[in-house]
Coordinates of C-alpha atoms in Angstrom, one line a residue:
M190 CA -3.9 -49.1 39.6
P191 CA -7.5 -47.7 39.6
S192 CA -8.8 -45.9 42.6
I193 CA -11.5 -47.6 44.7
L194 CA -14.2 -45.4 46.4
P195 CA -17.1 -46.9 48.4
M196 CA -20.5 -45.6 47.4
A197 CA -24.0 -46.5 48.6
G198 CA -26.5 -47.8 46.1
N199 CA -26.8 -50.9 43.9
K200 CA -27.6 -49.7 40.4
R201 CA -25.3 -51.5 38.0
G202 CA -23.6 -49.8 35.0
V203 CA -24.3 -46.2 36.0
Q204 CA -21.5 -44.0 34.6
L205 CA -20.7 -40.4 35.6
M206 CA -18.3 -38.1 33.8
L207 CA -16.5 -36.4 36.7
L208 CA -13.1 -35.0 35.9
L209 CA -10.9 -33.6 33.1
Q210 CA -7.2 -33.7 34.0
L211 CA -4.1 -32.6 32.1
W212 CA -1.4 -35.2 32.9
T213 CA 2.0 -34.3 31.5
G214 CA 0.5 -32.6 28.5
V215 CA -1.9 -35.4 27.6
L216 CA -5.7 -34.9 27.9
T217 CA -7.0 -37.6 30.3
I218 CA -10.7 -38.2 30.9
A219 CA -11.6 -40.0 34.2
V220 CA -14.9 -41.9 34.3
L221 CA -16.6 -43.1 37.5
S222 CA -18.3 -46.5 37.1
L223 CA -20.7 -47.8 39.7
D224 CA -20.6 -51.6 39.9
E225 CA -21.6 -53.8 42.8
G226 CA -21.8 -50.8 45.1
V227 CA -18.1 -49.8 44.4
L228 CA -17.3 -46.6 42.5
T229 CA -14.2 -47.1 40.3
L230 CA -12.1 -44.3 38.8
K231 CA -10.9 -45.4 35.4
P232 CA -8.5 -42.9 33.6
Q233 CA -9.0 -42.8 29.8
V234 CA -6.0 -41.3 27.9
Q235 CA -6.8 -39.3 24.8
P236 CA -4.4 -38.8 21.9
P237 CA -2.6 -35.4 21.7
V238 CA -4.4 -32.7 19.7
D239 CA -2.9 -32.4 16.3
I240 CA -1.6 -28.9 15.2
P241 CA -2.4 -28.4 11.5
N242 CA 0.6 -27.9 9.3
P243 CA 0.6 -24.2 8.5
D244 CA 0.8 -22.9 4.9
P245 CA 4.0 -21.3 3.8
P246 CA 4.2 -17.6 4.7
V247 CA 3.3 -15.2 1.9
R248 CA 4.9 -11.8 1.5
R249 CA 3.3 -9.6 -1.1
D250 CA 3.9 -6.1 -2.5
V251 CA 0.4 -5.8 -4.1
Y252 CA -2.9 -6.4 -2.4
Y253 CA -6.6 -6.3 -3.4
N254 CA -5.9 -6.5 -7.2
G255 CA -3.6 -3.5 -7.2
K256 CA -5.5 -1.3 -4.9
I257 CA -2.8 -1.4 -2.2
F258 CA 0.9 -1.3 -2.9
D259 CA 3.4 -2.0 -0.2
I260 CA 6.3 0.3 -1.1
T261 CA 8.4 -0.8 1.9
H262 CA 11.4 -2.9 1.3
L263 CA 11.8 -6.1 3.4
I264 CA 14.7 -5.8 5.9
Y265 CA 17.0 -8.8 5.5
P266 CA 20.7 -9.5 5.8
G267 CA 21.4 -9.2 2.0
M268 CA 19.8 -5.7 1.5
P269 CA 22.1 -2.8 0.7
K270 CA 23.6 -0.7 3.5
W271 CA 25.1 2.7 3.0
G272 CA 28.8 2.6 2.0
V273 CA 29.1 -1.1 2.5
P274 CA 30.0 -3.6 -0.3
D275 CA 28.5 -6.7 1.2
G276 CA 25.1 -5.7 2.4
M277 CA 23.4 -5.3 5.8
G278 CA 24.5 -8.5 7.5
Q279 CA 22.6 -10.1 10.4
V280 CA 19.7 -8.1 11.6
V281 CA 17.7 -10.5 13.8
T282 CA 19.4 -12.5 16.6
V283 CA 17.4 -15.0 18.6
T284 CA 17.8 -14.6 22.3
E285 CA 15.3 -17.2 23.5
S286 CA 14.3 -20.3 21.6
M287 CA 11.7 -22.9 22.1
K288 CA 14.2 -25.4 20.7
N289 CA 16.3 -24.7 23.7
G290 CA 13.6 -25.0 26.2
S291 CA 12.0 -21.5 26.3
D292 CA 8.3 -21.0 26.4
C293 CA 8.4 -18.8 23.3
Y294 CA 10.7 -17.1 20.7
V295 CA 12.4 -13.7 21.6
S296 CA 14.8 -11.9 19.4
E297 CA 16.8 -8.7 19.2
M298 CA 17.2 -6.5 16.1
K299 CA 20.3 -4.5 15.3
L300 CA 20.3 -2.1 12.3
P301 CA 21.3 1.4 11.3
S302 CA 18.7 4.1 11.7
H303 CA 18.8 4.7 7.9
T304 CA 17.9 1.1 7.0
G305 CA 15.8 0.2 3.9
T306 CA 12.7 2.3 3.6
H307 CA 13.2 5.1 6.1
V308 CA 12.7 8.8 6.9
D309 CA 15.1 11.6 7.6
A310 CA 14.6 14.1 10.4
P311 CA 15.8 17.7 10.3
S312 CA 18.4 16.7 12.9
H313 CA 20.2 14.5 10.3
F314 CA 22.2 17.3 8.8
F315 CA 21.9 20.2 11.3
E316 CA 23.7 20.3 14.6
E317 CA 21.3 22.9 16.1
Y318 CA 18.2 20.7 15.2
Y319 CA 19.9 17.7 16.7
E320 CA 20.6 19.5 20.0
K321 CA 17.0 20.8 20.2
G322 CA 15.5 17.3 19.6
Y323 CA 14.1 17.5 16.1
D324 CA 14.1 13.8 15.7
T325 CA 11.8 11.6 13.6
S326 CA 9.2 11.5 16.3
T327 CA 8.5 15.2 15.6
L328 CA 7.7 14.7 11.9
N329 CA 4.2 15.7 10.9
L330 CA 1.9 12.8 10.3
K331 CA -0.4 15.0 8.2
T332 CA 2.5 15.5 5.8
L333 CA 3.3 11.8 5.8
N334 CA -0.2 10.8 4.8
G335 CA -2.3 12.0 1.9
P336 CA -2.3 12.3 -1.9
A337 CA 1.0 11.8 -3.6
L338 CA 2.3 11.9 -7.1
V339 CA 4.6 9.2 -8.4
V340 CA 6.7 10.5 -11.3
D341 CA 9.1 8.8 -13.7
V342 CA 12.2 11.0 -14.2
P343 CA 14.5 10.9 -17.2
R344 CA 16.9 7.9 -17.0
N345 CA 20.0 9.8 -18.2
S346 CA 20.8 12.2 -15.4
N347 CA 20.4 13.1 -11.7
I348 CA 17.4 15.2 -10.7
T349 CA 18.5 18.8 -11.4
A350 CA 16.6 22.1 -11.4
E351 CA 16.2 21.6 -15.2
V352 CA 14.8 18.2 -14.7
M353 CA 12.4 19.4 -12.1
Q354 CA 11.2 22.2 -14.3
N355 CA 10.7 19.9 -17.2
L356 CA 8.6 17.5 -15.1
R357 CA 6.0 20.2 -14.9
I358 CA 4.6 19.0 -11.6
P359 CA 1.3 20.9 -11.1
Q360 CA 1.1 23.5 -8.4
G361 CA -0.7 22.2 -5.4
I362 CA 0.9 18.8 -5.4
G363 CA 2.3 18.3 -1.9
R364 CA 4.0 14.9 -2.1
V365 CA 6.2 13.6 -4.9
L366 CA 7.8 10.2 -5.1
F367 CA 10.5 9.9 -7.7
R368 CA 10.8 6.7 -9.7
T369 CA 14.2 6.6 -11.3
L370 CA 16.8 4.5 -13.0
N371 CA 17.5 3.0 -9.5
T372 CA 14.3 1.0 -9.9
D373 CA 15.2 -0.2 -13.4
R374 CA 18.6 -1.3 -12.1
K375 CA 17.1 -3.0 -9.0
L376 CA 19.6 -1.3 -6.8
M377 CA 17.7 -1.9 -3.6
H378 CA 17.8 -5.7 -4.4
Q379 CA 21.5 -5.8 -4.5
S380 CA 23.8 -6.2 -1.5
E381 CA 26.5 -4.0 -2.9
F382 CA 26.2 -0.3 -2.3
H383 CA 26.2 1.7 -5.5
S384 CA 27.4 5.3 -5.3
D385 CA 26.3 6.0 -8.9
Y386 CA 22.6 5.9 -8.0
V387 CA 20.2 8.7 -9.1
G388 CA 19.4 11.4 -6.7
I389 CA 18.5 15.0 -6.4
M390 CA 21.3 17.6 -7.0
K391 CA 21.6 20.8 -4.9
D392 CA 20.0 23.0 -7.5
G393 CA 17.1 20.5 -7.9
A394 CA 16.5 20.6 -4.1
E395 CA 16.6 24.4 -4.1
W396 CA 14.2 24.5 -7.1
I397 CA 11.8 22.4 -5.1
V398 CA 11.9 24.7 -2.1
D399 CA 11.7 27.9 -4.1
N400 CA 9.1 26.9 -6.8
T401 CA 6.7 24.3 -5.4
N402 CA 4.4 23.5 -2.6
I403 CA 6.0 20.1 -2.1
K404 CA 6.2 19.0 1.6
L405 CA 7.3 15.4 1.1
V406 CA 9.9 13.9 -1.3
G407 CA 10.6 10.3 -1.7
I408 CA 13.0 8.3 -3.8
D409 CA 13.9 4.7 -4.7
Y410 CA 17.3 4.3 -3.2
L411 CA 19.0 4.9 0.2
S412 CA 19.5 8.7 -0.3
I413 CA 17.3 11.5 -1.7
A414 CA 20.5 13.3 -2.6
S415 CA 22.9 12.4 -5.3
Y416 CA 26.1 11.0 -3.9
N417 CA 28.3 14.0 -4.6
D418 CA 25.7 16.5 -3.4
A419 CA 24.6 14.6 -0.3
V420 CA 25.2 17.4 2.2
P421 CA 23.9 20.5 0.4
T422 CA 20.8 18.7 -1.0
H423 CA 19.7 17.4 2.4
Q424 CA 20.3 20.8 4.0
A425 CA 18.3 22.6 1.3
L426 CA 15.3 20.2 1.9
L427 CA 15.5 19.9 5.6
R428 CA 16.4 23.5 6.6
S429 CA 12.8 24.7 7.0
R430 CA 11.7 21.6 8.9
K431 CA 8.6 21.5 6.8
I432 CA 9.7 19.0 4.1
V433 CA 9.8 15.3 5.0
V434 CA 12.4 13.1 3.2
V435 CA 11.5 9.4 2.6
E436 CA 14.2 7.2 1.1
G437 CA 14.6 3.6 0.0
L438 CA 11.1 3.2 -1.5
N439 CA 10.1 0.1 -3.4
L440 CA 8.5 1.4 -6.6
D441 CA 9.0 -1.8 -8.6
K442 CA 5.4 -2.5 -9.3
V443 CA 4.1 1.1 -9.2
T444 CA 3.3 3.2 -12.3
A445 CA 3.2 7.0 -12.5
G446 CA 0.1 8.6 -11.2
I447 CA -1.8 9.9 -8.1
Y448 CA -2.1 7.7 -5.1
D449 CA -3.0 8.0 -1.4
L450 CA 0.3 7.7 0.5
H451 CA 0.4 6.3 4.0
C452 CA 3.7 6.5 5.7
L453 CA 4.2 5.7 9.5
P454 CA 7.8 5.9 10.9
I455 CA 8.8 4.2 14.0
R456 CA 8.8 6.6 16.9
V457 CA 12.3 6.7 18.5
L458 CA 13.4 9.5 20.8
G459 CA 16.6 11.1 19.5
A460 CA 16.8 9.2 16.2
E461 CA 17.7 11.3 13.2
G462 CA 16.3 8.6 11.0
T463 CA 14.1 5.6 11.5
P464 CA 12.6 2.8 9.3
T465 CA 9.1 3.3 8.2
R466 CA 6.2 1.3 6.7
C467 CA 4.8 3.0 3.5
I468 CA 1.9 2.0 1.4
L469 CA 0.2 3.5 -1.7
M470 CA -3.6 3.1 -2.2
S471 CA -5.2 3.6 -5.6

């Protein structure tokens, strides 16, 4: 029933916009109409505002016509996990849902510290460094960002001292990303963990430390080290705390050459490894 309010005056048909109200989520406009000296409140219900149908989400690896390459693998249940035959499993769990009456969506993530594209801290393979707190939050951002060389390595062996010598990486190169048979085999796109991936052997790691100025090494599978040399290779690279190890890179669409690397690991206190977002800019 409309509300009736007395009002002095006798002008007919005068209308005043007085009030905007939100009644149960519907926009309502109330109009005051002066007729025969009586002011009448007449609600006018407006239709709900339409929300445009959003376009499907787009996830890209290459931006700006090849000037930016996202070399970070998407984290999802089917991605490989170290030593596991059937992949990562569920990563995101919804704890609050709008479908169930919540005001917004809230979720939790559960994943190993060495998931997908990630960095290793010195504490990964040294008890002393772990106790002293050399976690991933202590890694040097200057080392993680700057010019980097992407190299294609021979497809018939792991990365040995001989392979490193034959690559003839120029002195002065400080960051090297190794594109290997792992990329050709698309190992990072398979759920099953493959122990026959290509990695750096102990003598290859020692050659890097003794003969180059390299302070960052990256590779296209879950470990920088070959499966059988996992411990000695990591120890050779991480012992000085000056070399940063980046693993699980997505080099599918990247060719050999010099790029600007930008790599930003998540800062987690006490973590010997953390996922990171890495891009190359040409």
